[in-house]
XYZ file of C-alpha atoms in Angstrom:
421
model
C -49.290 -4.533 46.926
C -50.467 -8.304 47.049
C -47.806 -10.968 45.998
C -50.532 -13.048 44.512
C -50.902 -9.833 41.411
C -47.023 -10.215 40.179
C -46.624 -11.853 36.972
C -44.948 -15.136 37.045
C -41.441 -15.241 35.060
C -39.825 -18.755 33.931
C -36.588 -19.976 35.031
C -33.184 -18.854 32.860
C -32.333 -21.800 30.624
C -28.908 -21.270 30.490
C -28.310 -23.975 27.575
C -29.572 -21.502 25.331
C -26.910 -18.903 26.261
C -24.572 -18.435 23.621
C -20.435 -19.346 24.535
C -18.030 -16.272 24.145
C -14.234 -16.660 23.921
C -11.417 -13.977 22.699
C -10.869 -15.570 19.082
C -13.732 -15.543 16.989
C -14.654 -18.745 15.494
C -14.869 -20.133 11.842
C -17.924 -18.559 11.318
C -17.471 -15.021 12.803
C -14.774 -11.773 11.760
C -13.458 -10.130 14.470
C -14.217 -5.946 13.574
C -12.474 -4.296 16.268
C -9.624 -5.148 19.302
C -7.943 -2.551 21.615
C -4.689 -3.543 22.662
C -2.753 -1.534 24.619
C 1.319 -2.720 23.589
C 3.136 -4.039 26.506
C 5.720 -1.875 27.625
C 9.297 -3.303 28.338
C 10.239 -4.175 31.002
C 14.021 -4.222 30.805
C 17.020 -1.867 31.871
C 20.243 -0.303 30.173
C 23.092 0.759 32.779
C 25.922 2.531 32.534
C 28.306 3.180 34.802
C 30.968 5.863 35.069
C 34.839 4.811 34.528
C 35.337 5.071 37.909
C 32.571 3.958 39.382
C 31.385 6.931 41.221
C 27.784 7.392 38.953
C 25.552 4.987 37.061
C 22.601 5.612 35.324
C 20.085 3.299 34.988
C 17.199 3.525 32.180
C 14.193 1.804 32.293
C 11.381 0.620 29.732
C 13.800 -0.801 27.468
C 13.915 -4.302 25.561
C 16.298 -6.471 26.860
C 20.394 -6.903 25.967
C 19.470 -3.865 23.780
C 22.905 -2.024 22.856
C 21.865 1.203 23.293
C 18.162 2.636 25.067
C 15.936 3.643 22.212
C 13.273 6.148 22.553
C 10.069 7.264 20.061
C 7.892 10.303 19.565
C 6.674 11.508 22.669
C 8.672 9.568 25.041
C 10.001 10.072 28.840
C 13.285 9.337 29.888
C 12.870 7.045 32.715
C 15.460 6.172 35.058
C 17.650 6.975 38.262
C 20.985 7.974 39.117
C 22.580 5.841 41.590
C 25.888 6.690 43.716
C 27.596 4.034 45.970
C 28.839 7.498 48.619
C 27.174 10.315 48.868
C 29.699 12.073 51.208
C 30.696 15.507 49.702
C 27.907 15.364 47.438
C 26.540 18.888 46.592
C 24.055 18.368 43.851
C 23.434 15.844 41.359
C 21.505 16.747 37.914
C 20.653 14.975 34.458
C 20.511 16.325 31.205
C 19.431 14.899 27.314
C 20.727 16.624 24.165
C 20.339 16.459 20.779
C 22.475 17.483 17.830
C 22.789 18.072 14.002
C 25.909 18.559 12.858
C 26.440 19.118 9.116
C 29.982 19.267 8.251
C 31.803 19.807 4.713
C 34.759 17.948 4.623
C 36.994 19.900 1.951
C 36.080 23.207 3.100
C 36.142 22.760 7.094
C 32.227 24.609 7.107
C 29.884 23.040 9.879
C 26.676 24.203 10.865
C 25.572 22.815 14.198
C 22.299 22.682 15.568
C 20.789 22.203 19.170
C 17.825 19.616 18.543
C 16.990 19.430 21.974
C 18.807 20.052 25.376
C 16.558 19.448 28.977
C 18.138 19.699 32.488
C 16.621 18.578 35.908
C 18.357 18.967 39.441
C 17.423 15.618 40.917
C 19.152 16.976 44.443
C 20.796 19.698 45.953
C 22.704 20.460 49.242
C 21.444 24.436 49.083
C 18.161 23.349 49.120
C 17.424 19.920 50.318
C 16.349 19.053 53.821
C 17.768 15.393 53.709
C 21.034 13.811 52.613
C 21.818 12.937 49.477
C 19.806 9.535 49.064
C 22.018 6.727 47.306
C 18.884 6.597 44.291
C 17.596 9.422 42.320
C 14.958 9.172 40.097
C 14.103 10.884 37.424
C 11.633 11.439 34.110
C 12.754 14.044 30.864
C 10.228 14.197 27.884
C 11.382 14.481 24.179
C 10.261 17.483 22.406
C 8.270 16.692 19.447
C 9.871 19.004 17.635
C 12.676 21.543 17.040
C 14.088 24.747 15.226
C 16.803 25.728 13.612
C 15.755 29.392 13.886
C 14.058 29.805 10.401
C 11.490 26.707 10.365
C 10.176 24.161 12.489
C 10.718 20.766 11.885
C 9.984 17.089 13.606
C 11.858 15.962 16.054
C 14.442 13.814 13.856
C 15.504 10.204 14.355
C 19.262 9.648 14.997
C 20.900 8.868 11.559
C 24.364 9.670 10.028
C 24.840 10.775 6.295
C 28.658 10.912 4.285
C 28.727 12.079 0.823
C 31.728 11.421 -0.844
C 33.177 13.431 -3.455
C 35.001 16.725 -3.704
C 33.521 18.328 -1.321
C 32.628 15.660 0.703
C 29.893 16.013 3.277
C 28.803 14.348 7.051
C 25.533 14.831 8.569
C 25.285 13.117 12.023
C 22.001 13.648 14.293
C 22.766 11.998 17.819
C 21.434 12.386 21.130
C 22.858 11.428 24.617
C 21.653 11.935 28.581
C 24.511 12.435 30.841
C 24.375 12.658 35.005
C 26.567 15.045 36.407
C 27.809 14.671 40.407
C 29.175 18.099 41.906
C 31.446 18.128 44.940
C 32.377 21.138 47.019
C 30.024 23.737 48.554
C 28.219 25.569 45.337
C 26.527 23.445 42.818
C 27.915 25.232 40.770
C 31.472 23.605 40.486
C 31.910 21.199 37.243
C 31.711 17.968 37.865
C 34.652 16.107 38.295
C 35.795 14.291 35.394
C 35.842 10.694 34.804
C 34.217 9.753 38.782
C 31.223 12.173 38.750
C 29.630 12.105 35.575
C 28.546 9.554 32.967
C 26.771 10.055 29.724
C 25.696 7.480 27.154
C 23.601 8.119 23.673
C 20.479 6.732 22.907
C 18.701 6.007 19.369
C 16.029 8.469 18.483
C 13.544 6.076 17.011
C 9.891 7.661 15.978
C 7.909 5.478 14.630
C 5.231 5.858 11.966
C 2.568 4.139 10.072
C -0.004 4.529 7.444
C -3.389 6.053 8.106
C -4.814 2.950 5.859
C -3.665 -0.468 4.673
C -3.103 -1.232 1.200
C -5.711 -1.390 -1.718
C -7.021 -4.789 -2.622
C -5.360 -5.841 -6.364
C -6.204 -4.124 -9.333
C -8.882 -6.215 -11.986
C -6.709 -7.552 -14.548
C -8.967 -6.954 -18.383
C -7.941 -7.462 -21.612
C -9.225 -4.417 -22.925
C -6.542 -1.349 -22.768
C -5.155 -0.268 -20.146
C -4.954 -3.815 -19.393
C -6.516 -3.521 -15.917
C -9.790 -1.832 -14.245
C -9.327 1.641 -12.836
C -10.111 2.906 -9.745
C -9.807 5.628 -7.180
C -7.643 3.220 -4.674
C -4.713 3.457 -7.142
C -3.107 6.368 -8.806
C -1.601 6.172 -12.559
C 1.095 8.302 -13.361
C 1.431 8.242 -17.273
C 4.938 8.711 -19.288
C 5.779 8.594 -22.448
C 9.525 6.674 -24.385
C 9.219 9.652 -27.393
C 9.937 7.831 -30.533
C 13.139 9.573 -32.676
C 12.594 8.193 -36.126
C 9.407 8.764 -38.546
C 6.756 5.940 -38.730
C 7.308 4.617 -34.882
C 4.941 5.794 -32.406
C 5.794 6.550 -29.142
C 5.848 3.776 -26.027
C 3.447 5.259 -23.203
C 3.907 3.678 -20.204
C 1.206 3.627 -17.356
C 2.800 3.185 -13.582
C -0.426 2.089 -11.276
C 0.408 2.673 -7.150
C -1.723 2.658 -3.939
C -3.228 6.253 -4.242
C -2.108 6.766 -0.362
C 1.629 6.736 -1.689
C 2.199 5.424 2.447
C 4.421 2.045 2.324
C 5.771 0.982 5.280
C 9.278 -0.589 4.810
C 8.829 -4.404 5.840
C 5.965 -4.480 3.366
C 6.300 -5.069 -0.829
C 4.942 -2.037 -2.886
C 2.349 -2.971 -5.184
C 2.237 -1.853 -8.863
C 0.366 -2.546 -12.116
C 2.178 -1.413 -15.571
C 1.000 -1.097 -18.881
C 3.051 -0.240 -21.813
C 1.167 0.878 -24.846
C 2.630 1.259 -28.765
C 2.049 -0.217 -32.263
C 5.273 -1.938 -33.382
C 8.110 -1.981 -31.118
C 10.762 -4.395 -29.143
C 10.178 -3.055 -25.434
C 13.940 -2.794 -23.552
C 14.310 -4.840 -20.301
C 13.073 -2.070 -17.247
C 12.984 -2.697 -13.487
C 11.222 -0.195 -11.338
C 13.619 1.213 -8.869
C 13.038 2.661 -5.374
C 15.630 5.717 -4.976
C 16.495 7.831 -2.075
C 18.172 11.395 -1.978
C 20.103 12.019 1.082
C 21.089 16.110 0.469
C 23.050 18.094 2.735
C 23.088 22.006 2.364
C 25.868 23.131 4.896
C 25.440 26.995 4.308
C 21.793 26.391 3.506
C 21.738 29.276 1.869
C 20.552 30.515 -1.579
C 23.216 31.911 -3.736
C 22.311 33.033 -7.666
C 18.681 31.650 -6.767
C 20.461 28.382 -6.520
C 20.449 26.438 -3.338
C 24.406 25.482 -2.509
C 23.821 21.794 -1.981
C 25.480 18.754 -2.275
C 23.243 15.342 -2.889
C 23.496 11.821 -3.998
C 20.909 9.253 -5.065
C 20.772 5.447 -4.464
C 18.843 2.475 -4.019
C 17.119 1.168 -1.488
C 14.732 -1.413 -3.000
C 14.475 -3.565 -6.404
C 10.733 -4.394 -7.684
C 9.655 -7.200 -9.760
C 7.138 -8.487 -12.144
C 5.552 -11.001 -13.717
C 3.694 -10.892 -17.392
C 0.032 -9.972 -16.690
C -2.325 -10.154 -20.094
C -2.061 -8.133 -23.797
C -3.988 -6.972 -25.946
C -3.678 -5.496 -29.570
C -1.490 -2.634 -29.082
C -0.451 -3.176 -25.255
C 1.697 -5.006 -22.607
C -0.065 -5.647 -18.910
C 2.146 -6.219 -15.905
C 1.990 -6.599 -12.166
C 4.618 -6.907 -10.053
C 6.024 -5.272 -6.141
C 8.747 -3.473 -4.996
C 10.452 -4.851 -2.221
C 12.522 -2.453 0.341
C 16.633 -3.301 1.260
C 16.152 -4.411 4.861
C 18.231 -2.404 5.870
C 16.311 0.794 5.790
C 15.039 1.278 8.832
C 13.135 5.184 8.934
C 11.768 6.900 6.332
C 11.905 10.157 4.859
C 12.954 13.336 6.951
C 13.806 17.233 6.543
C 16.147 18.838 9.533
C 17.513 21.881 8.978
C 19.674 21.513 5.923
C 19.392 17.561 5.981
C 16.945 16.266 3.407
C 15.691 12.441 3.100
C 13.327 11.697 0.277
C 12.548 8.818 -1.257
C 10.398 8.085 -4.353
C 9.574 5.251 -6.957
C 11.711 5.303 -10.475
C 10.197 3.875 -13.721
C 13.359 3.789 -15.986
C 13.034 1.856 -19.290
C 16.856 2.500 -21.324
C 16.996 1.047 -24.660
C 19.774 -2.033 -24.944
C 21.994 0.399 -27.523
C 20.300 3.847 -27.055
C 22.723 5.273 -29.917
C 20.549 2.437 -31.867
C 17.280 2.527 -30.844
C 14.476 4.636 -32.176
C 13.398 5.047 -28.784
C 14.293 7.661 -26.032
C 14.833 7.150 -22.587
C 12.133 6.569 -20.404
C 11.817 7.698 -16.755
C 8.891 8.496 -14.588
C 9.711 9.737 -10.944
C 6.463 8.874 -8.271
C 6.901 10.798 -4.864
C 6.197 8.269 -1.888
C 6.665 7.907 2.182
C 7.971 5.136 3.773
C 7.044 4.473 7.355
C 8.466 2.465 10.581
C 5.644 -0.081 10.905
C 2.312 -1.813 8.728
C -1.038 -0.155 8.919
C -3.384 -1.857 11.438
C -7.138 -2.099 11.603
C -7.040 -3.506 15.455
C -4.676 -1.365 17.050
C -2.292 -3.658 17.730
C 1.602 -3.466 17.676
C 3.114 -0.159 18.406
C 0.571 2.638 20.847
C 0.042 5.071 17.533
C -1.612 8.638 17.657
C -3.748 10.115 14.693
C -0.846 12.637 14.740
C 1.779 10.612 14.741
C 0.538 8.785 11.429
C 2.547 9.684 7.872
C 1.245 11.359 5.439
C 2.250 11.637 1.455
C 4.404 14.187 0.225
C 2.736 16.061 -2.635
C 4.803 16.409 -5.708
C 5.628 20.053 -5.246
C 7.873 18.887 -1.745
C 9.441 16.121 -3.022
C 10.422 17.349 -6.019
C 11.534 20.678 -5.004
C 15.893 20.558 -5.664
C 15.360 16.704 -6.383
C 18.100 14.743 -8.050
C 16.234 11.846 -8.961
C 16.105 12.580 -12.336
C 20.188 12.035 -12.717
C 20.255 8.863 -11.195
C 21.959 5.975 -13.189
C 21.753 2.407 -12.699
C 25.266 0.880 -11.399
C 26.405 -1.718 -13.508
């Protein structure tokens, strides 16, 4: 083919080619980012009382107290002995325990939560000596069972319920390295020089499967705001107890995900609705039940349990509009600090947490109003919903989702809960 028949092509002007950088400019939105969350890159060590063993665990954040661990995770780290002389195997092992205990009584109910073993070396079957460094890698189950259900793997948390009986609920987990001397592996390890074990926090994290609703439209026409299907309203009615009043019905707006993460204020709308009346001061209240059921067993069709209820967060609220024959407000909730997991079921350990409406009349012996209180069903998770992946590595499974209203009000106690003055 002749040169002279190809078409002739101009040069690149490379002044017209657009500039590119990694933060998008005033002008642009950035719609998606993948970043992958650096993994620590610090150690925790801990060394036996005599010095014969330490363990050293990697991946962790540094000067942290204790390792911590989430969903999913390995257990990185070696075992390292300073003499190796009369050394017949060397292992590691991670548990994890619930232990339920009822003071009064003396009942406990223990369960294994998880318990993994590896033989990093041993004399009956190893070619080589003992090296000085042994490294090793245990996973964490995702989840466990107490022989009747199956639940998720739990995050380490401790429970006391006073009262007569009082209750404890601990959930802990440790890895230990053991050192065995003499010829079978089989010996127990030698107290004190040979074996070291230190616990570790459980921590799985969570998040919503999608960020909060933008703000409700505030109207002036009843119910004082716009509806839509981004927030749920849960009606309840203050029952009037003397002729000629009509009743105070109260509308409680939330995100219609009922998924909060705990660093973040709730949002809420509220709307209180009546003809003639003085409304009491009311603060929405975020509750938790923490029930233990020792025997957790059912007895007369009535589960033996002992619970309590108390706060964990305080909303409030600001005046919104009115209208003829209605009060508008919007306000948040906003979580103790505090709390760091969420909600949890482990055998006969229950964690649930909800949103309390409770309006109480200044003198209710006075009033011509009852009591109002309207109990909302909600999960609370580790971290904030995000649309670019970044922060924590997340899995579609590993994302919370609401309770329905059957679970979390199945035995609940929020109902009894008074305000402490």
């Amino acid at each position: 083919m002749s040169t002279s028949s190809l078409p002739s092509y101009r040069a690149l002007d490379h002044s017209r080619i657009p500039t590119y950088s990694a933060e998008p400019s005033a002008y642009e939105r950035r719609l998606a980012v993948n970043r992958s969350r650096l993994r620590p890159s610090g150690e925790f060590v801990k060394q036996s009382k005599g010095g014969g063993v330490s363990i050293r665990l990697t991946a962790q954040e540094n000067n942290v107290s204790l390792p911590v661990y989430g969903c999913g995770s390995s257990i990185e780290g070696t075992v390292e002995l300073p003499r190796t002389d009369g050394v017949a195997a060397v292992e590691v092992k991670i548990e994890g325990t619930l232990r339920l205990k009822e003071i009064a009584e003396g009942g406990t109910v223990t369960h294994k939560l998880c318990s993994s073993r590896a033989s990093l070396w041993d004399a009956d079957r190893a070619s080589v000596p003992c090296p000085t460094s042994l490294r090793f890698s245990l996973g964490l189950p995702a989840t466990f069972t107490d022989g009747k259900d199956t639940y998720p793997l739990p995050p380490t948390h401790e429970v006391h319920l006073s009262g007569v009986p009082g209750f404890r609920a601990t959930i802990d987990y440790a890895i230990s390295a053991y050192v065995y001397k003499g010829k079978a592996a089989a010996l127990l390890p030698v107290k004190q020089n040979n074996t070291v074990s230190t616990p570790f926090v459980y921590y799985p994290r969570s998040r919503p499967a999608l960020g909060l609703p933008g703000p409700m439209t505030i109207t002036t026409v009843y119910p004082g705001v716009l509806e839509s299907a981004d927030w749920t309203c849960f009606d309840t009615v203050m029952a009037a107890k003397s002729r000629g009043v009509k009743d105070i019905v109260a509308k409680l707006y939330i995100p219609a995900s009922r998924v909060f993460c705990l660093s973040e204020p709730i949002p809420f709308h509220l709307t209180f609705a009546s003809s003639a009346v003085s409304l009491a001061a009311f603060l929405p209240y975020v509750l938790r039940q923490s029930s233990v059921d020792v025997r957790n067993t059912t007895i007369a069709g009535t589960k033996t349990d002992i619970w309590r209820v108390l706060s964990i967060g305080e909303g409030s609220f600001r005046h919104a509009c009115d209208g003829q024959e209605f009060m508008s407000f919007v306000g948040e909730i906003a979580v103790n600090p505090n709390t760091r997991i969420g909600g949890f079921k482990a055998g006969g350990l229950f964690i649930k947490d909800c949103i309390v409406l409770s309006m109480i009349p200044p003198d209710p012996t006075k009033s011509p109003f009852s009591e109002l209180r309207c109990v909302v069903p909600i999960r609370l998770t580790t971290d904030p919903w995000s649309s670019d992946n970044t922060g924590a590595p997340f899995l579609q499974t590993e994302y919370s989702t609401p309770s329905t209203p059957e679970e979390s009000h199945a035995g609940s106690h929020f109902s009894d809960y008074q305000e402490q003055v």
